[in-house]
Amino acid sequence: MAKNSITTPKIVLITRFSALGDVAMTIPIVYPVCEANPDVMFVFATRKAMAEMFVNCPKNLIVLGIDMNKYKGLLGPWKLARNLHFRYNFDAMADLHDVLRTKLMRLVLKCKKVPVAVIDKGRREKRQLTSGKSKQPVASTHTRYRNVFSQLGLNLGQEFTNIFAQGGVPSSAIVPVKGDNELWIAVAPFSQHKGKEYPLEQMQMVINEMARWEHCHIFLMGGGKKERDMLDPIMRRYNNVLSLPHIKHSFVDELVLLSHCDVMVTMDSANMHLASLVELPVVSVWGATHPACGFMGWHQALKDTVQLDLECRPCSVFGNKKCKYKDYHCMHDISPEMIIKKVLNILER
């Protein structure tokens, strides 16, 4: 769709259902677009659990947390699109997902003569990367999101900096006052897929070294009972290590905490993208996946990544494929010292 082929819309439906990290990556693009088009209303439909992540959002952005259990089966998306259109009367749709659910929603709106712009995920280029046929980095997911709004003739706005840029960082009951000489490090040792997860035993060695540093406080990130139980013995081993899953908190609390940290250690995971929302530099550890696939954190530096130069990398776009060697040596062969060196490089800047 050419940028000048349609009239600037007034009410835009944005769709992105899926993993936390994918939704978090929309914020650095969606917020500036909303701010640059103050006369346009934007309605962002996502999963219910993701909605509270959109803190400090522009006044013309409505975020709907959808209970997907109410919209199951092939008729579910049709029902959802019909209900949302009846409520808001959209005159454009920005599909940032392009899966069966959103394709069916697009079909409903197209039948109502609503212009639709769709993300180009670059599936073919990514397959070439993971098959070893190409080493050429693909366009970032952020760029692909931005192109969708460009298709609708919308202004793209200024570069996103920080989710708390307007109004400053709020207070949080769970975030203590940081001393002038204190060093705060966030560590997120889990990922959704094994191909993206650094072995916990090796991550404990990283934590053990950093916990020895003077005035250092380490915050362990995770979610759910399983991860909380895995972090419990690590937290109990030190008096300067705190496990966030042991404390009831919201997305706002987590973002406030990260905004006070000096560095984060994590993998190619949602936590990298949350840290990026508050300009927190990240030492990201990559295994089966690769930054070349376009999922690098917003304004994160490639020099801060930890990864091995292996012929078999990347073997997966999302890290969900089993290792053909069965040993995940792309992760296991990364030494704790490599990660610690990257952390020190950031702290010394």
Coordinates of C-alpha atoms in Angstrom, one line a residue:
M1 CA 0.0 0.0 0.0
A2 CA 1.5 3.3 -1.0
K3 CA 1.9 5.9 1.7
N4 CA -0.1 8.6 -0.2
S5 CA -2.8 6.2 -1.5
I6 CA -5.1 6.7 1.5
T7 CA -6.4 9.5 3.7
T8 CA -4.7 9.7 7.1
P9 CA -6.9 7.6 9.4
K10 CA -8.6 8.8 12.5
I11 CA -9.1 5.6 14.5
V12 CA -6.5 2.8 14.1
L13 CA -6.6 -0.7 15.4
I14 CA -3.2 -2.1 16.3
T15 CA -2.8 -5.9 16.8
R16 CA 0.1 -7.8 18.4
F17 CA -0.7 -11.0 20.3
S18 CA 2.1 -13.3 21.3
A19 CA 5.1 -13.5 23.6
L20 CA 6.0 -10.7 26.0
G21 CA 9.2 -9.7 24.2
D22 CA 7.5 -9.2 20.9
V23 CA 4.9 -7.0 22.5
A24 CA 7.5 -5.0 24.4
M25 CA 9.3 -4.3 21.2
T26 CA 6.2 -2.5 19.8
I27 CA 6.4 0.3 22.5
P28 CA 9.5 2.2 21.1
I29 CA 7.6 2.5 17.8
V30 CA 4.0 2.8 18.9
Y31 CA 4.5 5.5 21.5
P32 CA 6.3 8.0 19.1
V33 CA 3.7 7.3 16.4
C34 CA 0.9 8.1 18.8
E35 CA 2.6 11.3 19.9
A36 CA 3.3 12.4 16.4
N37 CA -0.4 11.9 15.4
P38 CA -2.3 13.6 18.2
D39 CA -5.6 13.8 16.3
V40 CA -5.6 10.0 15.7
M41 CA -7.0 7.5 18.2
F42 CA -5.0 4.3 18.5
V43 CA -6.5 1.1 20.0
F44 CA -3.9 -1.6 20.7
A45 CA -5.3 -5.1 21.1
T46 CA -3.0 -7.6 22.8
R47 CA -3.2 -10.4 25.4
K48 CA -4.6 -9.6 28.8
A49 CA -1.4 -10.2 30.6
M50 CA 0.6 -7.8 28.4
A51 CA -1.7 -4.8 28.8
E52 CA -0.2 -3.5 32.0
M53 CA 3.2 -3.2 30.4
F54 CA 2.1 -0.1 28.6
V55 CA 2.8 2.3 31.3
N56 CA 2.9 6.1 30.9
C57 CA 1.4 5.7 27.4
P58 CA 0.2 8.6 25.2
K59 CA -3.2 10.0 25.8
N60 CA -4.5 8.9 22.4
L61 CA -3.5 5.3 23.0
I62 CA -6.0 2.8 24.4
V63 CA -4.6 -0.6 25.3
L64 CA -7.0 -3.5 25.4
G65 CA -6.0 -6.6 27.3
I66 CA -8.0 -9.3 25.5
D67 CA -9.0 -12.5 27.3
M68 CA -8.2 -14.9 24.4
N69 CA -10.2 -17.7 26.1
K70 CA -13.3 -15.8 25.0
Y71 CA -12.3 -15.9 21.3
K72 CA -11.2 -19.4 20.6
G73 CA -11.5 -21.3 17.3
L74 CA -11.8 -19.9 13.8
L75 CA -14.8 -17.9 14.7
G76 CA -13.1 -16.3 17.7
P77 CA -11.0 -13.7 15.7
W78 CA -14.1 -12.9 13.5
K79 CA -16.1 -12.2 16.7
L80 CA -13.3 -10.1 18.2
A81 CA -12.8 -8.0 15.1
R82 CA -16.6 -7.5 14.8
N83 CA -17.0 -6.5 18.4
L84 CA -14.0 -4.1 18.3
H85 CA -15.1 -2.5 15.1
F86 CA -18.7 -2.0 16.4
R87 CA -17.2 -0.3 19.5
Y88 CA -14.6 1.9 17.8
N89 CA -15.5 2.1 14.1
F90 CA -11.9 1.8 12.9
D91 CA -10.9 3.4 9.6
A92 CA -7.5 1.6 9.5
M93 CA -5.7 -1.5 10.9
A94 CA -2.0 -1.9 11.6
D95 CA -1.3 -5.7 11.9
L96 CA 2.0 -6.1 13.7
H97 CA 1.6 -9.8 14.0
D98 CA 0.5 -11.5 10.7
V99 CA -0.7 -14.8 12.0
L100 CA -3.9 -16.7 11.4
R101 CA -5.8 -14.9 14.2
T102 CA -4.9 -11.4 12.8
K103 CA -5.4 -12.5 9.2
L104 CA -9.0 -13.5 10.1
M105 CA -9.4 -10.1 11.8
R106 CA -8.1 -8.4 8.8
L107 CA -10.6 -10.2 6.6
V108 CA -13.5 -8.9 8.7
L109 CA -12.3 -5.3 8.5
K110 CA -11.5 -5.5 4.8
C111 CA -15.1 -6.6 4.2
K112 CA -16.0 -3.3 5.9
K113 CA -13.7 -1.4 3.5
V114 CA -11.2 -0.7 6.3
P115 CA -7.6 -0.2 4.9
V116 CA -5.1 -2.6 6.4
A117 CA -1.3 -2.5 6.7
V118 CA 0.6 -5.7 7.5
I119 CA 4.1 -6.4 8.9
D120 CA 6.5 -8.0 6.5
K121 CA 8.2 -10.5 8.9
G122 CA 11.0 -11.4 6.4
R123 CA 10.3 -15.1 6.8
R124 CA 12.3 -16.1 3.7
E125 CA 15.4 -14.1 4.7
K126 CA 15.3 -15.5 8.2
R127 CA 15.1 -19.1 6.8
Q128 CA 18.2 -18.4 4.7
L129 CA 20.0 -17.2 7.9
T130 CA 19.0 -20.3 9.9
S131 CA 19.8 -22.7 7.0
G132 CA 23.3 -21.2 6.6
K133 CA 22.5 -20.0 3.1
S134 CA 23.0 -16.4 4.1
K135 CA 24.9 -14.4 6.7
Q136 CA 23.3 -11.1 5.8
P137 CA 21.5 -9.5 8.8
V138 CA 17.8 -8.8 8.1
A139 CA 15.8 -5.7 8.9
S140 CA 15.1 -5.3 12.6
T141 CA 11.7 -6.0 14.0
H142 CA 11.5 -2.4 15.1
T143 CA 12.0 -1.3 11.5
R144 CA 9.3 -3.7 10.4
Y145 CA 6.9 -2.3 12.9
R146 CA 7.7 1.2 11.8
N147 CA 7.0 0.3 8.2
V148 CA 3.5 -0.8 9.0
F149 CA 2.6 2.7 10.2
S150 CA 4.3 4.3 7.3
Q151 CA 2.0 2.3 5.0
L152 CA -0.9 4.0 6.6
G153 CA 0.4 7.5 5.9
L154 CA 1.1 8.2 9.6
N155 CA 3.9 10.4 11.0
L156 CA 6.5 8.2 12.7
G157 CA 7.6 10.7 15.3
Q158 CA 10.8 11.2 17.2
E159 CA 13.2 8.5 18.4
F160 CA 12.0 6.7 21.5
T161 CA 14.3 7.1 24.5
N162 CA 12.6 6.0 27.8
I163 CA 9.2 4.9 28.8
F164 CA 9.5 7.4 31.8
A165 CA 10.7 10.3 29.6
Q166 CA 7.5 12.2 30.3
G167 CA 7.1 12.9 34.0
G168 CA 10.2 11.0 35.3
V169 CA 10.6 7.7 37.1
P170 CA 7.7 7.1 39.6
S171 CA 8.2 5.7 43.0
S172 CA 7.6 2.1 43.8
A173 CA 7.0 0.4 47.2
I174 CA 9.2 -2.5 46.3
V175 CA 12.2 -0.5 45.1
P176 CA 14.6 0.6 47.9
V177 CA 16.5 3.9 47.9
K178 CA 19.7 3.5 46.0
G179 CA 22.9 4.7 47.8
D180 CA 25.3 7.0 46.0
N181 CA 28.0 4.4 45.9
E182 CA 25.9 1.3 45.2
L183 CA 26.0 -0.9 42.1
W184 CA 22.8 -2.5 41.0
I185 CA 22.8 -5.4 38.6
A186 CA 19.8 -7.2 37.2
V187 CA 20.2 -10.8 36.2
A188 CA 17.5 -12.6 34.2
P189 CA 18.6 -16.2 33.9
F190 CA 15.6 -17.7 32.1
S191 CA 14.2 -17.9 28.6
Q192 CA 11.2 -19.5 27.1
H193 CA 13.3 -21.9 25.0
K194 CA 16.3 -24.1 25.8
G195 CA 18.2 -22.8 22.7
K196 CA 18.2 -19.4 24.2
E197 CA 18.9 -20.2 27.9
Y198 CA 22.4 -20.0 29.4
P199 CA 22.9 -23.0 31.8
L200 CA 21.8 -22.0 35.3
E201 CA 24.9 -23.5 36.9
Q202 CA 27.2 -21.3 34.8
M203 CA 25.0 -18.3 35.5
Q204 CA 25.4 -19.0 39.2
M205 CA 29.2 -18.6 38.7
V206 CA 28.6 -15.2 37.1
I207 CA 26.4 -14.2 40.1
N208 CA 28.9 -15.6 42.5
E209 CA 31.7 -13.3 41.1
M210 CA 29.5 -10.2 40.9
A211 CA 28.2 -10.7 44.4
R212 CA 31.7 -10.3 45.7
W213 CA 32.0 -6.8 44.3
E214 CA 32.0 -4.0 46.8
H215 CA 28.6 -2.2 47.3
C216 CA 27.0 -4.5 44.7
H217 CA 23.3 -5.6 44.9
I218 CA 22.0 -8.2 42.5
F219 CA 18.3 -8.5 41.5
L220 CA 17.2 -11.8 40.0
M221 CA 14.4 -11.6 37.5
G222 CA 11.9 -14.3 36.6
G223 CA 8.2 -15.3 36.9
G224 CA 6.1 -18.2 38.1
K225 CA 6.5 -20.8 40.8
K226 CA 9.0 -22.9 38.9
E227 CA 11.5 -20.0 38.3
R228 CA 10.9 -18.7 41.9
D229 CA 11.8 -22.1 43.3
M230 CA 15.0 -22.3 41.1
L231 CA 16.1 -18.8 42.2
D232 CA 15.4 -19.4 45.9
P233 CA 18.6 -21.3 46.8
I234 CA 20.7 -18.7 44.9
M235 CA 19.1 -15.8 46.8
R236 CA 19.6 -17.5 50.2
R237 CA 23.3 -18.0 49.5
Y238 CA 24.0 -14.2 49.6
N239 CA 22.9 -11.2 51.6
N240 CA 23.1 -8.9 48.6
V241 CA 21.0 -10.9 46.2
L242 CA 17.2 -10.5 45.9
S243 CA 14.8 -12.6 43.9
L244 CA 12.0 -10.5 42.4
P245 CA 9.7 -13.4 41.9
H246 CA 9.6 -13.7 45.7
I247 CA 7.9 -10.3 45.9
K248 CA 4.5 -9.4 44.5
H249 CA 5.0 -6.7 41.9
S250 CA 3.7 -5.2 38.7
F251 CA 5.3 -4.3 35.4
V252 CA 5.6 -0.7 36.7
D253 CA 7.5 -1.9 39.7
E254 CA 9.8 -3.9 37.5
L255 CA 10.5 -1.1 35.1
V256 CA 11.1 1.3 38.0
L257 CA 13.7 -1.1 39.4
L258 CA 15.4 -1.6 36.1
S259 CA 15.6 2.2 35.6
H260 CA 17.8 2.4 38.7
C261 CA 20.1 -0.5 37.7
D262 CA 23.5 0.0 36.1
V263 CA 23.5 -3.1 33.9
M264 CA 21.4 -6.2 33.1
V265 CA 22.6 -9.7 32.3
T266 CA 20.1 -11.8 30.3
M267 CA 19.7 -13.7 27.1
D268 CA 17.7 -13.1 23.9
S269 CA 14.6 -12.8 26.0
A270 CA 11.7 -10.4 27.0
N271 CA 13.9 -9.0 29.8
M272 CA 16.3 -7.6 27.3
H273 CA 13.4 -5.7 25.7
L274 CA 12.0 -4.5 29.1
A275 CA 15.5 -3.2 30.0
S276 CA 15.6 -1.4 26.7
L277 CA 12.5 0.6 27.6
V278 CA 14.3 2.4 30.4
E279 CA 17.7 2.8 28.6
L280 CA 19.4 0.1 30.7
P281 CA 22.4 -1.4 29.0
V282 CA 22.2 -5.1 28.6
V283 CA 24.9 -7.8 28.4
S284 CA 22.9 -10.3 26.2
V285 CA 23.9 -13.9 25.8
W286 CA 23.0 -15.5 22.5
G287 CA 22.9 -19.2 21.6
A288 CA 20.7 -20.8 19.0
T289 CA 19.4 -17.4 17.9
H290 CA 21.4 -14.4 16.6
P291 CA 21.0 -10.6 16.6
A292 CA 21.2 -10.8 12.8
C293 CA 17.6 -12.2 12.8
G294 CA 16.3 -8.8 13.9
F295 CA 15.4 -9.2 17.5
M296 CA 18.1 -7.0 19.2
G297 CA 16.9 -4.8 22.0
W298 CA 16.0 -1.2 21.2
H299 CA 19.3 0.8 21.1
Q300 CA 21.3 -2.0 22.6
A301 CA 24.9 -2.3 21.4
L302 CA 26.1 -5.2 19.5
K303 CA 29.5 -5.0 21.3
D304 CA 27.7 -5.9 24.5
T305 CA 26.5 -9.2 23.2
V306 CA 28.1 -12.5 24.2
Q307 CA 28.1 -15.2 21.5
L308 CA 30.3 -17.7 19.8
D309 CA 31.2 -17.7 16.1
L310 CA 29.9 -21.1 15.1
E311 CA 29.0 -22.4 11.6
C312 CA 25.7 -23.8 13.0
R313 CA 24.5 -20.4 14.3
P314 CA 21.9 -19.3 14.0
C315 CA 19.9 -22.5 13.8
S316 CA 16.6 -21.0 14.9
V317 CA 14.9 -17.7 14.7
F318 CA 13.1 -18.1 18.1
G319 CA 15.3 -20.7 19.8
N320 CA 12.6 -23.3 19.8
K321 CA 14.4 -25.9 17.6
K322 CA 16.2 -28.8 19.2
C323 CA 20.0 -28.7 18.9
K324 CA 21.1 -31.1 16.1
Y325 CA 24.2 -31.9 18.1
K326 CA 22.1 -32.4 21.3
D327 CA 24.5 -30.5 23.5
Y328 CA 23.6 -26.8 22.9
H329 CA 27.4 -26.1 22.8
C330 CA 26.5 -22.6 21.5
M331 CA 25.5 -21.8 25.1
H332 CA 27.5 -24.3 27.2
D333 CA 30.8 -23.2 25.7
I334 CA 30.3 -19.6 26.7
S335 CA 32.4 -19.1 29.9
P336 CA 31.2 -17.1 32.9
E337 CA 34.4 -15.0 32.4
M338 CA 33.2 -13.9 29.0
I339 CA 30.0 -12.5 30.5
I340 CA 31.7 -10.9 33.4
K341 CA 34.2 -9.1 31.1
K342 CA 31.3 -7.6 29.2
V343 CA 29.6 -6.4 32.4
L344 CA 32.9 -4.7 33.5
N345 CA 33.2 -3.1 30.1
I346 CA 29.8 -1.4 30.5
L347 CA 30.5 -0.4 34.1
E348 CA 33.8 1.2 33.1
R349 CA 32.3 3.4 30.4

